[in-house]
């Protein structure tokens, strides 16, 4: 089976039940992601880094805008008071992140697969962490804005509050993106537990909006706030504007790259997988690496692959029982009872003296002989575009012209009859009789909604069964009705000669029967019946399939 992955991370395992890591490439980012996921301090480091990035942007912005220069001589005391809450929040955030690591990823430490509840909690982790970050930032924003506005006269309260508020949202958005990226390697395990699942926070739309906020909306909003600050001098505002523009460009390029890769790589993998499925490869499997719409699409491609494999398996299994053409017809049309009246050539093959053979041989040996015979029948029939419609006991019914119509169904039937007879004679294991007849029959499904069978019913089947019984006493072991000879091609017709007229059971008039001409007979100028061989001689034992079709066609087609 081909396993397609959106990325090619190694899959470290120390036990058969250890979670399978997928979705991280052999890059610095992939390595750091796996470390953050495995290490007990990993989640805490991610949260701290995201918050420090937001705090760093705020501090740098205030520094460049000349804000700290307006604090006066007591700036150290002011900064100390303002820094009390960030320090407390910092410690609280670390403690909560360590707790979250155990609460959300305990199953990783125990080297086991997650339970359904644990899997669903993993999907909620980015939103939960982001809301907690905002909850810790909001009091700090209020405290810092109040302190700064009361400790300096040259300060705009709205500008100060806006700067800290935008920094809080920037930190929360960065935290969301990083935590969302961190859980990617667990998604195959989560999907294996929950199946085709998704969470609103992991949708492509949410990721695009958050990325746009981090890379464009928030930096531009900060730029507007700085430019609107009446307390800042013009050079300070210009410096800060350049800084924020550079931050926006850098963060925007990085965030957009990650977003584009998170969409483009799995889509490229899906395209390759779909192309392979289109080319007939049903063994394709795509690693589910996301719970977004792309993850659902990956799951759907896998389901498509499984469905196609199952369909091919059913087609193969069904085709072995009823023939590939009938199987394809059933799979296409469904469970409807359908059929057509067709002009077909019916070929019966029956073993001579099967009762004596089954009595004198061990069952396994007799079945082995029959299987070799039926293999010859199947090969000869299918090579001539026919259908082996039934195996019953030691007999077989072959149809030419249904369910797939043939422009000429008589010639293939005659060729198949000769080939079957010649190969059976060459094998020397069994003696058979072959009868071929032609006529209009019903070819279709019979039965009920819960049990269907494709069959052919008509006088041609009845006649072929009767000819098979008589053919067991014919030297060439084949008898064919005149309708088959008349419908065959001139080249094929030249190889057949009239044997004699035989009174078939259930028919008011004798039937003209033909058999193939042996090359020796042609050289000596003998007719097919010159060897004697009474048509009524030999073992006229009637097979079960002959009796079944005789009874059926007599009642349906008005035979006996």
Coordinates of C-alpha atoms in Angstrom, one line a residue:
X1 CA 0.0 0.0 0.0
X2 CA 1.2 3.4 -0.9
X3 CA 1.2 5.8 2.0
X4 CA 1.2 9.5 1.0
X5 CA 2.1 12.1 3.6
X6 CA 1.7 15.8 3.5
X7 CA 5.1 15.8 5.1
X8 CA 7.9 13.3 5.7
X9 CA 8.7 13.3 9.3
X10 CA 10.3 10.2 10.8
X11 CA 8.0 8.1 12.9
X12 CA 9.8 7.2 16.1
X13 CA 8.4 4.3 18.0
X14 CA 9.4 2.4 21.0
X15 CA 6.3 0.2 21.2
X16 CA 3.5 -1.0 19.0
X17 CA 1.0 1.3 20.7
X18 CA 3.0 4.4 20.7
X19 CA 1.3 7.3 18.8
X20 CA 2.5 7.7 15.2
X21 CA 4.0 11.1 14.5
X22 CA 3.0 12.6 11.2
X23 CA 2.7 16.1 9.8
X24 CA 6.2 17.4 10.8
X25 CA 8.9 17.7 8.2
X26 CA 12.6 17.3 8.9
X27 CA 13.1 21.0 9.3
X28 CA 13.9 23.3 12.2
X29 CA 10.3 24.1 12.7
X30 CA 9.3 20.4 12.6
X31 CA 12.0 19.5 15.1
X32 CA 10.9 22.3 17.4
X33 CA 7.3 21.3 17.1
X34 CA 8.0 17.7 18.0
X35 CA 10.1 18.8 21.0
X36 CA 7.4 21.2 22.2
X37 CA 4.9 18.3 22.0
X38 CA 7.0 15.8 23.8
X39 CA 8.6 17.9 26.5
X40 CA 6.8 18.7 29.7
X41 CA 8.0 22.3 29.4
X42 CA 7.2 22.5 25.7
X43 CA 3.7 24.1 26.0
X44 CA 4.9 26.5 28.6
X45 CA 7.8 27.7 26.5
X46 CA 5.4 28.2 23.5
X47 CA 3.0 30.3 25.6
X48 CA 5.8 32.3 27.2
X49 CA 7.5 33.0 23.8
X50 CA 4.2 34.1 22.2
X51 CA 3.5 36.5 25.1
X52 CA 7.0 37.9 25.2
X53 CA 6.8 38.6 21.4
X54 CA 3.7 40.7 22.0
X55 CA 5.3 42.4 25.0
X56 CA 8.5 43.0 23.0
X57 CA 6.5 44.7 20.3
X58 CA 4.8 47.0 22.8
X59 CA 8.0 47.9 24.7
X60 CA 9.9 48.7 21.5
X61 CA 7.0 50.7 20.2
X62 CA 6.8 52.8 23.4
X63 CA 10.6 53.2 23.3
X64 CA 10.7 54.5 19.7
X65 CA 7.8 56.8 20.2
X66 CA 9.6 58.5 23.1
X67 CA 7.0 57.4 25.6
X68 CA 9.5 56.4 28.3
X69 CA 11.2 59.8 28.0
X70 CA 8.0 61.5 29.1
X71 CA 7.8 59.6 32.4
X72 CA 10.1 62.0 34.2
X73 CA 12.6 61.4 36.9
X74 CA 10.5 58.7 38.5
X75 CA 10.4 56.5 35.5
X76 CA 12.2 53.6 37.3
X77 CA 9.6 53.5 40.1
X78 CA 6.8 53.7 37.5
X79 CA 8.2 50.8 35.4
X80 CA 8.6 48.8 38.6
X81 CA 4.9 49.2 39.5
X82 CA 3.8 48.5 36.0
X83 CA 6.0 45.4 35.9
X84 CA 4.4 43.8 39.0
X85 CA 1.4 42.4 37.2
X86 CA 3.3 41.1 34.1
X87 CA 5.6 39.2 36.5
X88 CA 2.7 37.7 38.4
X89 CA 0.9 36.9 35.1
X90 CA 4.0 35.4 33.8
X91 CA 4.3 33.0 36.7
X92 CA 0.5 32.1 36.5
X93 CA 0.8 31.4 32.8
X94 CA 3.7 29.0 33.4
X95 CA 1.8 27.1 36.1
X96 CA -1.3 26.9 33.9
X97 CA 0.7 25.8 30.8
X98 CA 2.4 23.0 32.8
X99 CA -1.0 21.9 34.1
X100 CA -2.4 22.0 30.6
X101 CA 0.5 19.9 29.3
X102 CA -0.5 17.1 31.7
X103 CA -4.2 17.5 31.2
X104 CA -4.2 17.5 27.4
X105 CA -1.2 15.3 26.6
X106 CA -1.1 12.7 29.4
X107 CA -1.7 10.0 26.9
X108 CA 1.5 10.9 25.0
X109 CA 3.5 10.5 28.2
X110 CA 1.9 7.1 28.8
X111 CA 2.7 6.0 25.2
X112 CA -0.9 5.1 24.4
X113 CA -3.6 6.2 22.0
X114 CA -6.0 8.9 23.3
X115 CA -9.5 8.1 24.3
X116 CA -12.3 9.9 22.3
X117 CA -12.7 12.5 25.1
X118 CA -8.9 13.1 25.1
X119 CA -8.9 13.4 21.3
X120 CA -11.7 16.0 21.4
X121 CA -9.9 18.0 24.1
X122 CA -6.7 18.2 21.9
X123 CA -8.8 19.8 19.1
X124 CA -10.0 22.5 21.6
X125 CA -6.5 23.2 23.0
X126 CA -5.6 26.2 20.7
X127 CA -8.8 28.1 21.6
X128 CA -8.5 27.2 25.3
X129 CA -4.9 28.5 25.5
X130 CA -5.8 31.6 23.4
X131 CA -8.7 32.6 25.7
X132 CA -6.5 32.1 28.7
X133 CA -3.8 34.4 27.3
X134 CA -6.4 37.1 26.7
X135 CA -7.8 36.6 30.2
X136 CA -4.3 37.1 31.7
X137 CA -3.6 40.1 29.4
X138 CA -6.8 42.1 30.0
X139 CA -6.1 43.0 33.7
X140 CA -2.5 43.9 32.8
X141 CA -3.7 46.2 30.0
X142 CA -6.0 47.9 32.4
X143 CA -3.4 48.3 35.2
X144 CA -0.6 49.5 32.8
X145 CA -2.9 52.0 31.0
X146 CA -4.1 53.4 34.4
X147 CA -0.6 53.7 35.9
X148 CA 1.0 55.3 32.8
X149 CA -1.9 57.8 32.4
X150 CA -1.6 58.9 36.0
X151 CA 2.2 59.1 36.3
X152 CA 2.9 61.4 33.4
X153 CA 1.1 64.5 32.2
X154 CA 2.3 64.2 28.7
X155 CA 0.4 61.1 27.7
X156 CA -2.8 60.3 25.8
X157 CA -4.9 57.7 27.8
X158 CA -6.6 56.4 24.7
X159 CA -3.4 55.9 22.8
X160 CA -1.8 54.1 25.8
X161 CA -4.8 51.8 26.3
X162 CA -4.9 51.1 22.5
X163 CA -1.2 50.2 22.3
X164 CA -1.5 47.7 25.2
X165 CA -4.8 46.3 23.9
X166 CA -3.5 45.7 20.4
X167 CA -0.4 44.1 21.9
X168 CA -2.6 41.7 23.9
X169 CA -4.5 40.6 20.8
X170 CA -1.2 40.3 18.9
X171 CA 0.1 37.9 21.6
X172 CA -3.2 35.9 21.7
X173 CA -3.2 35.6 17.9
X174 CA 0.4 34.4 17.7
X175 CA -0.3 32.0 20.6
X176 CA -3.2 30.5 18.7
X177 CA -1.2 30.0 15.5
X178 CA 1.8 28.4 17.3
X179 CA -0.3 26.1 19.5
X180 CA -2.4 25.1 16.5
X181 CA 0.8 24.2 14.6
X182 CA 2.1 22.3 17.6
X183 CA -0.8 19.8 17.7
X184 CA -0.5 18.9 14.0
X185 CA 1.6 15.7 14.7
X186 CA -1.2 14.4 16.9
X187 CA -4.0 14.8 14.2
X188 CA -3.4 11.3 12.6
X189 CA -4.0 9.8 16.0
X190 CA -7.0 12.0 16.7
X191 CA -8.5 11.2 13.3
X192 CA -7.9 7.5 13.9
X193 CA -10.0 7.7 17.0
X194 CA -12.7 10.2 15.9
X195 CA -12.8 9.5 12.2
X196 CA -13.7 12.4 9.9
X197 CA -13.9 15.1 12.5
X198 CA -13.3 18.9 12.5
X199 CA -13.3 21.8 14.9
X200 CA -14.4 25.3 14.0
X201 CA -11.2 26.8 15.3
X202 CA -9.1 24.7 12.9
X203 CA -11.0 25.6 9.7
X204 CA -9.1 27.3 6.9
X205 CA -11.3 30.4 7.3
X206 CA -10.3 30.9 10.9
X207 CA -6.6 30.4 10.1
X208 CA -6.8 32.9 7.3
X209 CA -8.5 35.5 9.5
X210 CA -6.1 35.0 12.4
X211 CA -3.1 35.2 10.0
X212 CA -4.5 38.3 8.4
X213 CA -4.9 39.8 11.9
X214 CA -1.3 39.0 12.9
X215 CA 0.3 40.0 9.7
X216 CA -1.8 43.0 8.6
X217 CA -4.7 44.2 10.7
X218 CA -2.9 44.5 14.1
X219 CA 0.3 46.1 12.8
X220 CA -1.6 48.6 10.8
X221 CA -3.9 49.4 13.7
X222 CA -0.8 50.0 15.9
X223 CA 0.6 52.2 13.1
X224 CA -2.6 54.3 13.1
X225 CA -2.4 54.6 16.9
X226 CA 1.2 55.8 16.8
X227 CA 0.5 58.3 14.0
X228 CA -2.5 59.6 16.0
X229 CA -0.5 60.1 19.2
X230 CA -0.4 63.9 19.8
X231 CA 2.2 63.6 22.5
X232 CA 4.9 62.0 20.3
X233 CA 7.2 64.2 18.3
X234 CA 7.3 63.8 14.5
X235 CA 10.7 62.1 14.4
X236 CA 9.5 59.6 17.0
X237 CA 6.3 58.8 15.1
X238 CA 8.3 58.3 11.9
X239 CA 10.7 56.0 13.6
X240 CA 7.9 54.0 15.2
X241 CA 5.9 53.9 11.9
X242 CA 9.0 52.4 10.1
X243 CA 9.4 49.9 12.9
X244 CA 5.8 48.8 12.8
X245 CA 5.9 48.6 9.0
X246 CA 8.9 46.4 9.2
X247 CA 7.3 44.2 11.8
X248 CA 4.2 43.9 9.7
X249 CA 6.1 43.0 6.6
X250 CA 8.3 40.4 8.4
X251 CA 5.5 38.8 10.4
X252 CA 3.2 38.9 7.4
X253 CA 5.7 37.1 5.2
X254 CA 6.3 34.5 7.8
X255 CA 2.7 33.9 8.7
X256 CA 1.5 33.9 5.1
X257 CA 4.2 31.4 4.2
X258 CA 3.2 29.0 6.9
X259 CA -0.5 29.4 5.9
X260 CA 0.2 28.8 2.2
X261 CA 2.3 25.7 3.0
X262 CA -0.3 24.3 5.3
X263 CA -2.8 24.5 2.4
X264 CA -0.6 23.9 -0.7
X265 CA 1.4 20.8 0.6
X266 CA -1.7 18.7 1.5
X267 CA -3.5 19.8 -1.7
X268 CA -0.5 18.7 -3.8
X269 CA -0.5 15.4 -2.0
X270 CA -4.2 15.0 -2.6
X271 CA -3.8 15.8 -6.3
X272 CA -1.2 13.1 -6.6
X273 CA -3.4 10.7 -4.7
X274 CA -6.4 11.4 -6.9
X275 CA -4.4 11.1 -10.1
X276 CA -3.2 7.7 -8.9
X277 CA -6.8 6.6 -8.1
X278 CA -7.8 7.8 -11.5
X279 CA -5.1 5.7 -13.0
X280 CA -6.6 2.6 -11.2
X281 CA -4.4 2.4 -8.1
X282 CA -6.9 1.8 -5.3
X283 CA -4.1 1.2 -2.7
X284 CA -3.4 4.9 -2.2
X285 CA -3.7 6.3 1.3
X286 CA -3.2 9.8 2.4
X287 CA -2.1 10.7 6.0
X288 CA -4.8 12.8 7.6
X289 CA -2.8 15.8 9.0
X290 CA -5.5 18.4 9.7
X291 CA -9.0 18.7 11.2
X292 CA -9.8 21.6 8.8
X293 CA -11.7 21.2 5.5
X294 CA -8.5 19.8 4.1
X295 CA -8.4 17.1 6.7
X296 CA -12.0 16.1 5.8
X297 CA -10.9 16.0 2.2
X298 CA -8.0 13.8 3.0
X299 CA -10.3 11.5 4.9
X300 CA -12.7 11.5 2.0
X301 CA -9.9 10.5 -0.4
X302 CA -9.0 7.6 1.9
X303 CA -12.7 6.6 2.0
X304 CA -12.8 6.8 -1.8
X305 CA -9.8 4.5 -2.0
X306 CA -11.3 2.0 0.5
X307 CA -14.6 2.1 -1.4
X308 CA -12.9 1.5 -4.8
X309 CA -10.8 -1.4 -3.3
X310 CA -14.0 -2.9 -1.8
X311 CA -15.8 -2.4 -5.1
X312 CA -13.0 -4.1 -7.0
X313 CA -12.9 -6.9 -4.4
X314 CA -16.7 -7.4 -4.8
X315 CA -16.4 -7.2 -8.6
X316 CA -13.7 -9.9 -8.5
X317 CA -15.5 -12.1 -6.0
X318 CA -18.9 -11.6 -7.7
X319 CA -17.4 -12.1 -11.1
X320 CA -15.9 -15.4 -10.1
X321 CA -19.4 -16.6 -9.3
X322 CA -21.5 -15.1 -12.1
X323 CA -19.0 -13.8 -14.7
X324 CA -17.4 -10.4 -15.0
X325 CA -20.0 -9.0 -17.4
X326 CA -22.9 -10.0 -15.2
X327 CA -21.1 -8.6 -12.1
X328 CA -20.5 -5.3 -13.9
X329 CA -24.2 -5.2 -15.0
X330 CA -25.4 -5.8 -11.4
X331 CA -23.0 -3.2 -10.0
X332 CA -24.2 -0.7 -12.6
X333 CA -27.9 -1.3 -12.5
X334 CA -28.3 -2.1 -8.8
X335 CA -31.0 -4.4 -7.4
X336 CA -33.7 -3.8 -10.1
X337 CA -35.2 -6.8 -11.7
X338 CA -34.3 -6.2 -15.3
X339 CA -33.9 -8.2 -18.4
X340 CA -34.1 -8.3 -22.2
X341 CA -35.1 -10.6 -25.0
X342 CA -32.0 -11.4 -26.9
X343 CA -30.9 -13.6 -29.8
X344 CA -28.2 -15.8 -28.3
X345 CA -26.3 -19.0 -28.9
X346 CA -26.5 -21.4 -25.9
X347 CA -23.8 -24.0 -25.4
X348 CA -24.2 -26.9 -23.0
X349 CA -21.4 -29.1 -21.7
X350 CA -22.1 -32.3 -19.8
X351 CA -19.9 -35.2 -18.6
X352 CA -20.7 -38.7 -19.9
X353 CA -21.0 -41.4 -17.2
X354 CA -20.7 -39.0 -14.3
X355 CA -22.6 -41.3 -12.0
X356 CA -20.2 -44.2 -12.6
X357 CA -17.2 -41.8 -12.3
X358 CA -18.4 -40.4 -9.0
X359 CA -19.0 -43.9 -7.6
X360 CA -15.6 -45.2 -8.7
X361 CA -13.4 -42.2 -7.6
X362 CA -12.8 -40.5 -4.3
X363 CA -14.8 -37.3 -4.1
X364 CA -11.7 -35.1 -4.0
X365 CA -10.3 -36.8 -7.1
X366 CA -13.6 -36.5 -9.0
X367 CA -13.9 -32.8 -8.1
X368 CA -10.3 -32.2 -9.2
X369 CA -11.2 -33.7 -12.6
X370 CA -14.3 -31.6 -12.9
X371 CA -12.4 -28.4 -11.9
X372 CA -9.9 -29.1 -14.7
X373 CA -12.8 -29.6 -17.1
X374 CA -14.5 -26.4 -16.0
X375 CA -11.3 -24.5 -16.3
X376 CA -11.2 -25.5 -20.0
X377 CA -14.8 -24.4 -20.4
X378 CA -14.3 -21.0 -18.8
X379 CA -11.2 -20.2 -20.8
X380 CA -12.7 -21.2 -24.1
X381 CA -15.9 -19.4 -23.4
X382 CA -14.4 -16.1 -22.2
X383 CA -11.8 -16.1 -24.9
X384 CA -14.7 -16.1 -27.4
X385 CA -16.6 -13.3 -25.6
X386 CA -19.1 -15.6 -24.0
X387 CA -20.5 -16.0 -20.5
X388 CA -20.3 -19.2 -18.4
X389 CA -23.8 -18.7 -16.9
X390 CA -24.0 -21.7 -14.6
X391 CA -22.0 -24.5 -13.0
X392 CA -24.3 -27.3 -11.7
X393 CA -22.8 -30.6 -10.9
X394 CA -20.8 -31.9 -13.8
X395 CA -22.4 -29.6 -16.4
X396 CA -22.1 -26.0 -17.5
X397 CA -24.2 -23.6 -19.5
X398 CA -22.5 -21.0 -21.6
X399 CA -24.2 -18.1 -23.3
X400 CA -23.0 -16.0 -26.3
X401 CA -24.8 -12.8 -26.9
X402 CA -25.9 -11.9 -23.3
X403 CA -25.6 -9.9 -21.2
X404 CA -23.2 -8.3 -23.7
X405 CA -24.7 -8.3 -27.2
X406 CA -22.5 -9.7 -30.0
X407 CA -22.9 -8.9 -33.7
X408 CA -22.2 -12.6 -34.4
X409 CA -22.8 -14.9 -31.5
X410 CA -22.9 -18.2 -33.5
X411 CA -19.3 -18.3 -34.7
X412 CA -17.8 -17.8 -31.2
X413 CA -20.1 -20.5 -29.8
X414 CA -18.9 -23.0 -32.5
X415 CA -15.3 -22.1 -31.9
X416 CA -15.7 -22.5 -28.2
X417 CA -17.4 -25.9 -28.6
X418 CA -14.5 -27.2 -30.8
X419 CA -11.9 -25.9 -28.4
X420 CA -13.6 -27.4 -25.4
X421 CA -13.9 -30.8 -27.1
X422 CA -10.4 -30.9 -28.4
X423 CA -8.8 -29.9 -25.1
X424 CA -10.9 -32.4 -23.1
X425 CA -10.0 -35.2 -25.6
X426 CA -6.3 -34.2 -25.3
X427 CA -6.5 -34.4 -21.5
X428 CA -8.0 -37.9 -21.7
X429 CA -9.7 -37.7 -18.3
X430 CA -13.4 -37.3 -19.1
X431 CA -15.8 -37.9 -21.9
X432 CA -18.3 -35.1 -22.6
X433 CA -21.2 -34.1 -24.8
X434 CA -21.7 -30.6 -26.2
X435 CA -24.8 -29.1 -27.6
X436 CA -25.2 -25.7 -29.2
X437 CA -28.5 -24.1 -30.2
X438 CA -29.6 -20.6 -31.2
X439 CA -32.8 -18.6 -30.6
X440 CA -34.5 -15.8 -28.8
X441 CA -34.4 -16.0 -25.0
X442 CA -35.1 -13.9 -22.0
X443 CA -31.7 -12.8 -20.5
X444 CA -31.9 -11.1 -17.2
X445 CA -32.5 -11.2 -13.4
X446 CA -35.0 -13.5 -11.8
X447 CA -35.8 -13.8 -8.1
X448 CA -36.8 -11.3 -5.4
X449 CA -35.5 -8.1 -3.9
X450 CA -33.3 -10.1 -1.5
X451 CA -32.0 -12.8 -3.9
X452 CA -31.4 -12.3 -7.6
X453 CA -29.9 -14.6 -10.2
X454 CA -28.9 -13.8 -13.8
X455 CA -30.3 -16.5 -16.1
X456 CA -31.5 -17.2 -19.6
X457 CA -34.8 -18.7 -20.3
X458 CA -36.1 -19.8 -23.7
X459 CA -36.4 -22.6 -26.3
X460 CA -32.8 -22.3 -27.4
X461 CA -31.6 -23.3 -23.9
X462 CA -34.1 -26.2 -24.0
X463 CA -32.8 -27.3 -27.4
X464 CA -29.2 -27.1 -26.4
X465 CA -29.8 -29.3 -23.4
X466 CA -31.5 -31.9 -25.6
X467 CA -28.6 -31.8 -28.1
X468 CA -26.1 -32.3 -25.3
X469 CA -27.8 -35.5 -24.2
X470 CA -27.7 -36.8 -27.8
X471 CA -24.1 -35.6 -28.4
X472 CA -22.8 -38.0 -25.9
X473 CA -23.3 -40.8 -28.4
X474 CA -21.9 -38.9 -31.4
X475 CA -18.3 -39.7 -32.5
X476 CA -17.3 -36.0 -32.5
X477 CA -19.2 -35.4 -29.3
X478 CA -20.8 -32.1 -30.6
X479 CA -24.2 -31.5 -32.0
X480 CA -25.4 -28.2 -33.3
X481 CA -28.7 -27.0 -34.5
X482 CA -29.1 -25.7 -38.0
X483 CA -29.9 -22.1 -36.8
X484 CA -26.4 -21.8 -35.4
X485 CA -24.8 -23.0 -38.6
X486 CA -26.9 -20.6 -40.7
X487 CA -25.9 -17.7 -38.5
X488 CA -22.2 -18.5 -38.5
X489 CA -19.7 -17.0 -40.9
X490 CA -19.0 -18.8 -44.2
X491 CA -15.5 -19.7 -43.1
X492 CA -16.8 -21.3 -39.9
X493 CA -19.7 -22.9 -41.6
X494 CA -17.4 -24.8 -44.0
X495 CA -16.0 -26.8 -41.1
X496 CA -19.4 -28.3 -40.2
X497 CA -21.5 -30.9 -41.8
X498 CA -25.0 -32.3 -41.4
X499 CA -24.9 -35.4 -39.1
X500 CA -28.5 -36.5 -39.3
X501 CA -32.0 -35.6 -38.2
X502 CA -32.8 -36.6 -34.7
X503 CA -36.0 -36.7 -32.8
X504 CA -35.3 -34.6 -29.7
X505 CA -37.4 -35.2 -26.6
X506 CA -40.4 -32.9 -26.4
X507 CA -40.2 -31.8 -30.0
X508 CA -42.9 -32.7 -32.6
X509 CA -40.5 -32.8 -35.6
X510 CA -37.0 -34.3 -36.0
X511 CA -34.2 -31.7 -35.7
X512 CA -31.4 -31.4 -38.2
X513 CA -28.2 -31.8 -36.2
X514 CA -24.7 -30.8 -37.4
X515 CA -21.3 -31.7 -36.2
X516 CA -17.8 -30.6 -37.0
X517 CA -15.9 -32.3 -39.8
X518 CA -12.7 -34.1 -39.1
X519 CA -9.8 -33.4 -41.4
X520 CA -9.5 -37.1 -42.1
X521 CA -13.2 -37.3 -43.1
X522 CA -12.7 -34.4 -45.5
X523 CA -9.7 -36.2 -47.1
X524 CA -11.7 -39.4 -47.5
X525 CA -14.8 -37.6 -48.7
X526 CA -16.9 -39.0 -45.8
X527 CA -19.9 -37.3 -44.3
X528 CA -20.0 -36.6 -40.6
X529 CA -22.4 -39.5 -40.0
X530 CA -20.3 -42.0 -42.0
X531 CA -18.7 -43.5 -38.9
X532 CA -22.0 -45.0 -37.7
X533 CA -22.4 -43.7 -34.2
X534 CA -26.1 -43.7 -33.6
X535 CA -27.3 -40.5 -32.1
X536 CA -29.4 -42.5 -29.7
X537 CA -26.4 -44.6 -28.6
X538 CA -24.0 -44.0 -25.8
X539 CA -24.7 -42.8 -22.3
X540 CA -27.7 -40.5 -22.5
X541 CA -27.5 -39.7 -18.8
X542 CA -29.1 -36.3 -18.3
X543 CA -27.3 -33.9 -16.0
X544 CA -29.0 -31.9 -13.3
X545 CA -28.5 -28.7 -15.2
X546 CA -30.1 -30.3 -18.2
X547 CA -33.1 -31.3 -16.2
X548 CA -33.4 -27.9 -14.6
X549 CA -33.3 -26.0 -17.8
X550 CA -35.4 -28.5 -19.6
X551 CA -38.2 -28.1 -17.1
X552 CA -37.8 -24.4 -17.0
X553 CA -37.8 -23.8 -20.7
X554 CA -40.5 -26.3 -21.4
X555 CA -42.8 -24.4 -19.1
X556 CA -41.7 -20.9 -20.3
X557 CA -40.9 -21.5 -23.9
X558 CA -43.6 -24.1 -24.6
X559 CA -41.2 -27.0 -25.2
X560 CA -42.6 -30.5 -24.2

